[in-house]
Amino acid sequence: MHKNTVFLARFLGAFTIIETLLMLVYREHAQQRIYDVLYDRALGFTYGLITLAIGLAMITAHNIWKGGLLPIVVTLVGWLLLARGIVLQVLTPETAQQLLKSIGFEPLYYVYLIGPLVVGGYLFIAGWSTKSPE
């Protein structure tokens, strides 16, 4: 297993679990931060720029599409971050508002957190159960 795969799996897994659990416990606060990012063009652009940079760094350092499920999931997370960074930079507040309404963001809030919790749990467990190469 590649050294970057194990590091990123551990890091992303722990980060995702912690953030998702905080979003579960502090729903109102988390939703308000999401609205802040989506409805404020400057904040959305800045957050998108940072997310784009992180995604680009990840896929530059780790663009591995073979070797099992773990490296592929880590690579997919990097590509998703890259895509999110681009979308956040071009998304208008009006479009964001329509999108959140059409996907039932508020009533299905907890349902939408299942995906990140499962992916984060998988990355965390797989990352820590894999011996890191020296």
PDB file of N, CA, C and O in Angstrom, residues 83-128:
ATOM      1  N   ALA A  83     -13.901  19.080  -7.510  1.00  0.00           N
ATOM      2  CA  ALA A  83     -15.173  19.466  -8.131  1.00  0.00           C
ATOM      3  C   ALA A  83     -15.958  20.418  -7.239  1.00  0.00           C
ATOM      4  O   ALA A  83     -16.524  21.413  -7.720  1.00  0.00           O
ATOM      5  N   ARG A  84     -15.985  20.135  -5.934  1.00  0.00           N
ATOM      6  CA  ARG A  84     -16.708  21.024  -5.015  1.00  0.00           C
ATOM      7  C   ARG A  84     -16.101  22.420  -5.017  1.00  0.00           C
ATOM      8  O   ARG A  84     -16.808  23.419  -4.977  1.00  0.00           O
ATOM      9  N   GLY A  85     -14.781  22.479  -5.071  1.00  0.00           N
ATOM     10  CA  GLY A  85     -14.107  23.776  -5.110  1.00  0.00           C
ATOM     11  C   GLY A  85     -14.498  24.585  -6.326  1.00  0.00           C
ATOM     12  O   GLY A  85     -14.730  25.801  -6.226  1.00  0.00           O
ATOM     13  N   ILE A  86     -14.593  23.930  -7.468  1.00  0.00           N
ATOM     14  CA  ILE A  86     -14.998  24.628  -8.690  1.00  0.00           C
ATOM     15  C   ILE A  86     -16.457  25.075  -8.595  1.00  0.00           C
ATOM     16  O   ILE A  86     -16.790  26.223  -8.903  1.00  0.00           O
ATOM     17  N   VAL A  87     -17.329  24.174  -8.159  1.00  0.00           N
ATOM     18  CA  VAL A  87     -18.757  24.496  -8.056  1.00  0.00           C
ATOM     19  C   VAL A  87     -18.989  25.660  -7.103  1.00  0.00           C
ATOM     20  O   VAL A  87     -19.756  26.581  -7.404  1.00  0.00           O
ATOM     21  N   LEU A  88     -18.322  25.671  -5.961  1.00  0.00           N
ATOM     22  CA  LEU A  88     -18.520  26.752  -4.992  1.00  0.00           C
ATOM     23  C   LEU A  88     -18.075  28.107  -5.536  1.00  0.00           C
ATOM     24  O   LEU A  88     -18.606  29.142  -5.133  1.00  0.00           O
ATOM     25  N   GLN A  89     -17.128  28.103  -6.452  1.00  0.00           N
ATOM     26  CA  GLN A  89     -16.666  29.373  -7.016  1.00  0.00           C
ATOM     27  C   GLN A  89     -17.622  29.941  -8.054  1.00  0.00           C
ATOM     28  O   GLN A  89     -17.648  31.150  -8.278  1.00  0.00           O
ATOM     29  N   VAL A  90     -18.425  29.087  -8.691  1.00  0.00           N
ATOM     30  CA  VAL A  90     -19.310  29.564  -9.749  1.00  0.00           C
ATOM     31  C   VAL A  90     -20.785  29.580  -9.345  1.00  0.00           C
ATOM     32  O   VAL A  90     -21.606  30.169 -10.047  1.00  0.00           O
ATOM     33  N   LEU A  91     -21.120  28.955  -8.234  1.00  0.00           N
ATOM     34  CA  LEU A  91     -22.515  28.842  -7.798  1.00  0.00           C
ATOM     35  C   LEU A  91     -23.038  30.187  -7.308  1.00  0.00           C
ATOM     36  O   LEU A  91     -22.423  30.829  -6.452  1.00  0.00           O
ATOM     37  N   THR A  92     -24.167  30.602  -7.838  1.00  0.00           N
ATOM     38  CA  THR A  92     -24.787  31.839  -7.374  1.00  0.00           C
ATOM     39  C   THR A  92     -25.677  31.531  -6.168  1.00  0.00           C
ATOM     40  O   THR A  92     -26.165  30.402  -6.028  1.00  0.00           O
ATOM     41  N   PRO A  93     -25.918  32.515  -5.308  1.00  0.00           N
ATOM     42  CA  PRO A  93     -26.812  32.284  -4.165  1.00  0.00           C
ATOM     43  C   PRO A  93     -28.203  31.833  -4.588  1.00  0.00           C
ATOM     44  O   PRO A  93     -28.806  30.993  -3.927  1.00  0.00           O
ATOM     45  N   GLU A  94     -28.699  32.360  -5.695  1.00  0.00           N
ATOM     46  CA  GLU A  94     -30.033  31.979  -6.173  1.00  0.00           C
ATOM     47  C   GLU A  94     -30.066  30.500  -6.583  1.00  0.00           C
ATOM     48  O   GLU A  94     -30.997  29.779  -6.238  1.00  0.00           O
ATOM     49  N   THR A  95     -29.043  30.074  -7.304  1.00  0.00           N
ATOM     50  CA  THR A  95     -28.964  28.682  -7.721  1.00  0.00           C
ATOM     51  C   THR A  95     -28.802  27.767  -6.516  1.00  0.00           C
ATOM     52  O   THR A  95     -29.413  26.701  -6.446  1.00  0.00           O
ATOM     53  N   ALA A  96     -27.981  28.190  -5.555  1.00  0.00           N
ATOM     54  CA  ALA A  96     -27.776  27.395  -4.338  1.00  0.00           C
ATOM     55  C   ALA A  96     -29.087  27.229  -3.586  1.00  0.00           C
ATOM     56  O   ALA A  96     -29.411  26.135  -3.115  1.00  0.00           O
ATOM     57  N   GLN A  97     -29.843  28.311  -3.474  1.00  0.00           N
ATOM     58  CA  GLN A  97     -31.125  28.255  -2.766  1.00  0.00           C
ATOM     59  C   GLN A  97     -32.091  27.299  -3.464  1.00  0.00           C
ATOM     60  O   GLN A  97     -32.745  26.478  -2.813  1.00  0.00           O
ATOM     61  N   GLN A  98     -32.166  27.366  -4.796  1.00  0.00           N
ATOM     62  CA  GLN A  98     -33.033  26.452  -5.550  1.00  0.00           C
ATOM     63  C   GLN A  98     -32.574  25.007  -5.390  1.00  0.00           C
ATOM     64  O   GLN A  98     -33.398  24.101  -5.234  1.00  0.00           O
ATOM     65  N   LEU A  99     -31.263  24.797  -5.422  1.00  0.00           N
ATOM     66  CA  LEU A  99     -30.718  23.452  -5.293  1.00  0.00           C
ATOM     67  C   LEU A  99     -31.050  22.851  -3.925  1.00  0.00           C
ATOM     68  O   LEU A  99     -31.506  21.714  -3.827  1.00  0.00           O
ATOM     69  N   LEU A 100     -30.835  23.621  -2.860  1.00  0.00           N
ATOM     70  CA  LEU A 100     -31.127  23.122  -1.511  1.00  0.00           C
ATOM     71  C   LEU A 100     -32.606  22.795  -1.352  1.00  0.00           C
ATOM     72  O   LEU A 100     -32.963  21.801  -0.712  1.00  0.00           O
ATOM     73  N   LYS A 101     -33.452  23.619  -1.938  1.00  0.00           N
ATOM     74  CA  LYS A 101     -34.890  23.367  -1.856  1.00  0.00           C
ATOM     75  C   LYS A 101     -35.265  22.108  -2.644  1.00  0.00           C
ATOM     76  O   LYS A 101     -36.042  21.285  -2.171  1.00  0.00           O
ATOM     77  N   SER A 102     -34.678  21.940  -3.831  1.00  0.00           N
ATOM     78  CA  SER A 102     -35.044  20.800  -4.685  1.00  0.00           C
ATOM     79  C   SER A 102     -34.572  19.461  -4.121  1.00  0.00           C
ATOM     80  O   SER A 102     -35.189  18.430  -4.392  1.00  0.00           O
ATOM     81  N   ILE A 103     -33.487  19.452  -3.344  1.00  0.00           N
ATOM     82  CA  ILE A 103     -33.014  18.185  -2.764  1.00  0.00           C
ATOM     83  C   ILE A 103     -33.573  17.943  -1.365  1.00  0.00           C
ATOM     84  O   ILE A 103     -33.250  16.940  -0.736  1.00  0.00           O
ATOM     85  N   GLY A 104     -34.403  18.859  -0.884  1.00  0.00           N
ATOM     86  CA  GLY A 104     -34.988  18.697   0.442  1.00  0.00           C
ATOM     87  C   GLY A 104     -33.938  18.745   1.538  1.00  0.00           C
ATOM     88  O   GLY A 104     -33.932  17.909   2.441  1.00  0.00           O
ATOM     89  N   PHE A 105     -33.049  19.731   1.453  1.00  0.00           N
ATOM     90  CA  PHE A 105     -31.916  19.806   2.364  1.00  0.00           C
ATOM     91  C   PHE A 105     -32.323  19.797   3.840  1.00  0.00           C
ATOM     92  O   PHE A 105     -31.799  19.014   4.624  1.00  0.00           O
ATOM     93  N   GLU A 106     -33.242  20.658   4.216  1.00  0.00           N
ATOM     94  CA  GLU A 106     -33.596  20.733   5.638  1.00  0.00           C
ATOM     95  C   GLU A 106     -34.322  19.493   6.146  1.00  0.00           C
ATOM     96  O   GLU A 106     -33.923  18.936   7.161  1.00  0.00           O
ATOM     97  N   PRO A 107     -35.366  19.010   5.469  1.00  0.00           N
ATOM     98  CA  PRO A 107     -36.040  17.816   6.012  1.00  0.00           C
ATOM     99  C   PRO A 107     -35.192  16.543   5.946  1.00  0.00           C
ATOM    100  O   PRO A 107     -35.368  15.647   6.759  1.00  0.00           O
ATOM    101  N   LEU A 108     -34.267  16.469   4.986  1.00  0.00           N
ATOM    102  CA  LEU A 108     -33.440  15.262   4.832  1.00  0.00           C
ATOM    103  C   LEU A 108     -32.015  15.470   5.344  1.00  0.00           C
ATOM    104  O   LEU A 108     -31.115  14.697   4.995  1.00  0.00           O
ATOM    105  N   TYR A 109     -31.817  16.481   6.162  1.00  0.00           N
ATOM    106  CA  TYR A 109     -30.484  16.837   6.646  1.00  0.00           C
ATOM    107  C   TYR A 109     -29.722  15.632   7.191  1.00  0.00           C
ATOM    108  O   TYR A 109     -28.582  15.370   6.799  1.00  0.00           O
ATOM    109  N   TYR A 110     -30.333  14.882   8.091  1.00  0.00           N
ATOM    110  CA  TYR A 110     -29.647  13.744   8.705  1.00  0.00           C
ATOM    111  C   TYR A 110     -29.365  12.636   7.692  1.00  0.00           C
ATOM    112  O   TYR A 110     -28.339  11.962   7.779  1.00  0.00           O
ATOM    113  N   VAL A 111     -30.229  12.471   6.722  1.00  0.00           N
ATOM    114  CA  VAL A 111     -30.018  11.458   5.680  1.00  0.00           C
ATOM    115  C   VAL A 111     -28.762  11.795   4.873  1.00  0.00           C
ATOM    116  O   VAL A 111     -27.969  10.908   4.544  1.00  0.00           O
ATOM    117  N   TYR A 112     -28.583  13.070   4.565  1.00  0.00           N
ATOM    118  CA  TYR A 112     -27.416  13.489   3.785  1.00  0.00           C
ATOM    119  C   TYR A 112     -26.102  13.308   4.547  1.00  0.00           C
ATOM    120  O   TYR A 112     -25.031  13.281   3.939  1.00  0.00           O
ATOM    121  N   LEU A 113     -26.150  13.169   5.844  1.00  0.00           N
ATOM    122  CA  LEU A 113     -24.928  12.968   6.635  1.00  0.00           C
ATOM    123  C   LEU A 113     -24.517  11.492   6.705  1.00  0.00           C
ATOM    124  O   LEU A 113     -23.405  11.186   7.129  1.00  0.00           O
ATOM    125  N   ILE A 114     -25.394  10.597   6.280  1.00  0.00           N
ATOM    126  CA  ILE A 114     -25.057   9.165   6.321  1.00  0.00           C
ATOM    127  C   ILE A 114     -23.884   8.857   5.386  1.00  0.00           C
ATOM    128  O   ILE A 114     -22.958   8.137   5.763  1.00  0.00           O
ATOM    129  N   GLY A 115     -23.905   9.401   4.177  1.00  0.00           N
ATOM    130  CA  GLY A 115     -22.837   9.147   3.201  1.00  0.00           C
ATOM    131  C   GLY A 115     -21.456   9.512   3.724  1.00  0.00           C
ATOM    132  O   GLY A 115     -20.548   8.667   3.744  1.00  0.00           O
ATOM    133  N   PRO A 116     -21.261  10.759   4.160  1.00  0.00           N
ATOM    134  CA  PRO A 116     -19.947  11.126   4.692  1.00  0.00           C
ATOM    135  C   PRO A 116     -19.545  10.307   5.917  1.00  0.00           C
ATOM    136  O   PRO A 116     -18.375   9.966   6.078  1.00  0.00           O
ATOM    137  N   LEU A 117     -20.507   9.962   6.756  1.00  0.00           N
ATOM    138  CA  LEU A 117     -20.191   9.173   7.939  1.00  0.00           C
ATOM    139  C   LEU A 117     -19.719   7.769   7.544  1.00  0.00           C
ATOM    140  O   LEU A 117     -18.747   7.251   8.102  1.00  0.00           O
ATOM    141  N   VAL A 118     -20.363   7.162   6.561  1.00  0.00           N
ATOM    142  CA  VAL A 118     -19.971   5.828   6.096  1.00  0.00           C
ATOM    143  C   VAL A 118     -18.599   5.881   5.423  1.00  0.00           C
ATOM    144  O   VAL A 118     -17.721   5.060   5.708  1.00  0.00           O
ATOM    145  N   VAL A 119     -18.399   6.848   4.528  1.00  0.00           N
ATOM    146  CA  VAL A 119     -17.105   6.965   3.838  1.00  0.00           C
ATOM    147  C   VAL A 119     -15.999   7.277   4.840  1.00  0.00           C
ATOM    148  O   VAL A 119     -14.921   6.668   4.796  1.00  0.00           O
ATOM    149  N   GLY A 120     -16.259   8.196   5.749  1.00  0.00           N
ATOM    150  CA  GLY A 120     -15.261   8.524   6.776  1.00  0.00           C
ATOM    151  C   GLY A 120     -14.949   7.335   7.659  1.00  0.00           C
ATOM    152  O   GLY A 120     -13.784   7.079   7.982  1.00  0.00           O
ATOM    153  N   GLY A 121     -15.973   6.581   8.040  1.00  0.00           N
ATOM    154  CA  GLY A 121     -15.755   5.382   8.850  1.00  0.00           C
ATOM    155  C   GLY A 121     -14.930   4.350   8.111  1.00  0.00           C
ATOM    156  O   GLY A 121     -14.012   3.749   8.685  1.00  0.00           O
ATOM    157  N   TYR A 122     -15.239   4.158   6.829  1.00  0.00           N
ATOM    158  CA  TYR A 122     -14.458   3.207   6.033  1.00  0.00           C
ATOM    159  C   TYR A 122     -12.998   3.651   5.943  1.00  0.00           C
ATOM    160  O   TYR A 122     -12.085   2.841   6.157  1.00  0.00           O
ATOM    161  N   LEU A 123     -12.769   4.912   5.610  1.00  0.00           N
ATOM    162  CA  LEU A 123     -11.392   5.402   5.481  1.00  0.00           C
ATOM    163  C   LEU A 123     -10.637   5.278   6.799  1.00  0.00           C
ATOM    164  O   LEU A 123      -9.473   4.874   6.822  1.00  0.00           O
ATOM    165  N   PHE A 124     -11.294   5.622   7.885  1.00  0.00           N
ATOM    166  CA  PHE A 124     -10.654   5.550   9.200  1.00  0.00           C
ATOM    167  C   PHE A 124     -10.265   4.118   9.546  1.00  0.00           C
ATOM    168  O   PHE A 124      -9.118   3.836   9.906  1.00  0.00           O
ATOM    169  N   ILE A 125     -11.217   3.210   9.424  1.00  0.00           N
ATOM    170  CA  ILE A 125     -10.963   1.804   9.777  1.00  0.00           C
ATOM    171  C   ILE A 125      -9.939   1.183   8.837  1.00  0.00           C
ATOM    172  O   ILE A 125      -8.982   0.530   9.273  1.00  0.00           O
ATOM    173  N   ALA A 126     -10.141   1.382   7.538  1.00  0.00           N
ATOM    174  CA  ALA A 126      -9.195   0.796   6.564  1.00  0.00           C
ATOM    175  C   ALA A 126      -7.819   1.408   6.695  1.00  0.00           C
ATOM    176  O   ALA A 126      -6.799   0.705   6.587  1.00  0.00           O
ATOM    177  N   GLY A 127      -7.753   2.715   6.933  1.00  0.00           N
ATOM    178  CA  GLY A 127      -6.461   3.378   7.081  1.00  0.00           C
ATOM    179  C   GLY A 127      -5.682   2.904   8.284  1.00  0.00           C
ATOM    180  O   GLY A 127      -4.473   2.671   8.223  1.00  0.00           O
ATOM    181  N   TRP A 128      -6.384   2.744   9.410  1.00  0.00           N
ATOM    182  CA  TRP A 128      -5.686   2.325  10.633  1.00  0.00           C
ATOM    183  C   TRP A 128      -5.469   0.835  10.717  1.00  0.00           C
ATOM    184  O   TRP A 128      -4.650   0.370  11.509  1.00  0.00           O
TER     185      TRP A 128
END
